[in-house]
Amino acid sequence: MLEYAFETVAADRGFFVGKTKGHQEIIARRAAEGWRYAGWIPTQQVNGSIALMDLVFEREQPEGCQEDGV
């Protein structure tokens, strides 16, 4: 079973206009911790531009840590 983690990243002046801050460091750190980058979700928009987004990471849960009924 997969487990997921999310980290919020701010976009300076919008994702497609400006630059995100720290996304490469976050992805590299999570990869070193055994997470795989799975995608991103816009979580806040301002004037039609993305202001905040969640980076999504996934990894296999260690055996014995799976929740019942999920």
Coordinates of C-alpha atoms in Angstrom, one line a residue:
M1 CA 0.0 0.0 0.0
L2 CA 1.2 3.5 -0.8
E3 CA 1.4 6.4 1.7
Y4 CA 1.4 10.0 0.6
A5 CA 2.9 13.2 1.9
F6 CA 2.3 16.8 0.8
E7 CA 4.5 19.9 1.0
T8 CA 3.2 23.4 0.3
V9 CA 5.3 25.6 -2.1
A10 CA 4.6 29.3 -2.8
A11 CA 4.8 30.5 -6.4
D12 CA 6.3 34.0 -6.8
R13 CA 3.9 36.0 -9.0
G14 CA 2.1 32.8 -10.1
F15 CA 3.4 29.4 -11.2
F16 CA 3.4 30.1 -15.0
V17 CA 4.7 33.7 -14.7
G18 CA 7.2 33.6 -11.8
K19 CA 9.3 31.0 -10.1
T20 CA 8.7 28.6 -7.3
K21 CA 11.0 28.8 -4.3
G22 CA 12.6 25.7 -2.9
H23 CA 10.8 23.1 -5.0
Q24 CA 14.0 21.4 -6.2
E25 CA 15.4 21.2 -2.6
I26 CA 12.2 19.7 -1.3
I27 CA 12.1 17.1 -4.1
A28 CA 15.7 16.2 -3.5
R29 CA 15.3 15.9 0.2
R30 CA 12.2 13.8 -0.1
A31 CA 13.9 11.5 -2.6
A32 CA 16.8 11.0 -0.1
E33 CA 14.2 10.0 2.5
G34 CA 12.7 7.3 0.1
W35 CA 9.8 9.3 -1.3
R36 CA 9.0 9.5 -5.0
Y37 CA 7.6 12.7 -6.5
A38 CA 4.1 12.0 -7.7
G39 CA 2.8 15.4 -8.9
W40 CA 1.4 18.7 -7.8
I41 CA -1.9 20.2 -6.9
P42 CA -2.7 23.9 -7.0
T43 CA -4.2 24.9 -3.7
Q44 CA -4.6 28.7 -3.9
Q45 CA -5.0 31.1 -6.8
V46 CA -4.8 34.9 -6.8
N47 CA -6.0 36.9 -9.8
G48 CA -6.0 33.8 -12.0
S49 CA -2.5 32.7 -11.1
I50 CA -1.4 29.9 -8.9
A51 CA -0.1 31.3 -5.6
L52 CA 0.3 28.0 -3.6
M53 CA 0.6 24.4 -4.6
D54 CA 1.2 21.1 -2.8
L55 CA 3.9 18.8 -4.0
V56 CA 2.8 15.2 -3.7
F57 CA 5.1 12.4 -2.7
E58 CA 4.5 8.7 -2.4
R59 CA 6.2 5.6 -1.1
E60 CA 5.5 2.1 -0.1
Q61 CA 4.4 1.7 3.5
P62 CA 6.8 -0.5 5.5
E63 CA 5.2 -4.0 6.1
G64 CA 3.2 -4.1 9.3
C65 CA 2.3 -0.4 9.1
Q66 CA -0.7 -0.7 6.8
E67 CA -4.0 0.6 8.2
D68 CA -7.0 -1.8 8.3
G69 CA -10.0 -0.9 6.2
V70 CA -8.3 1.8 4.1

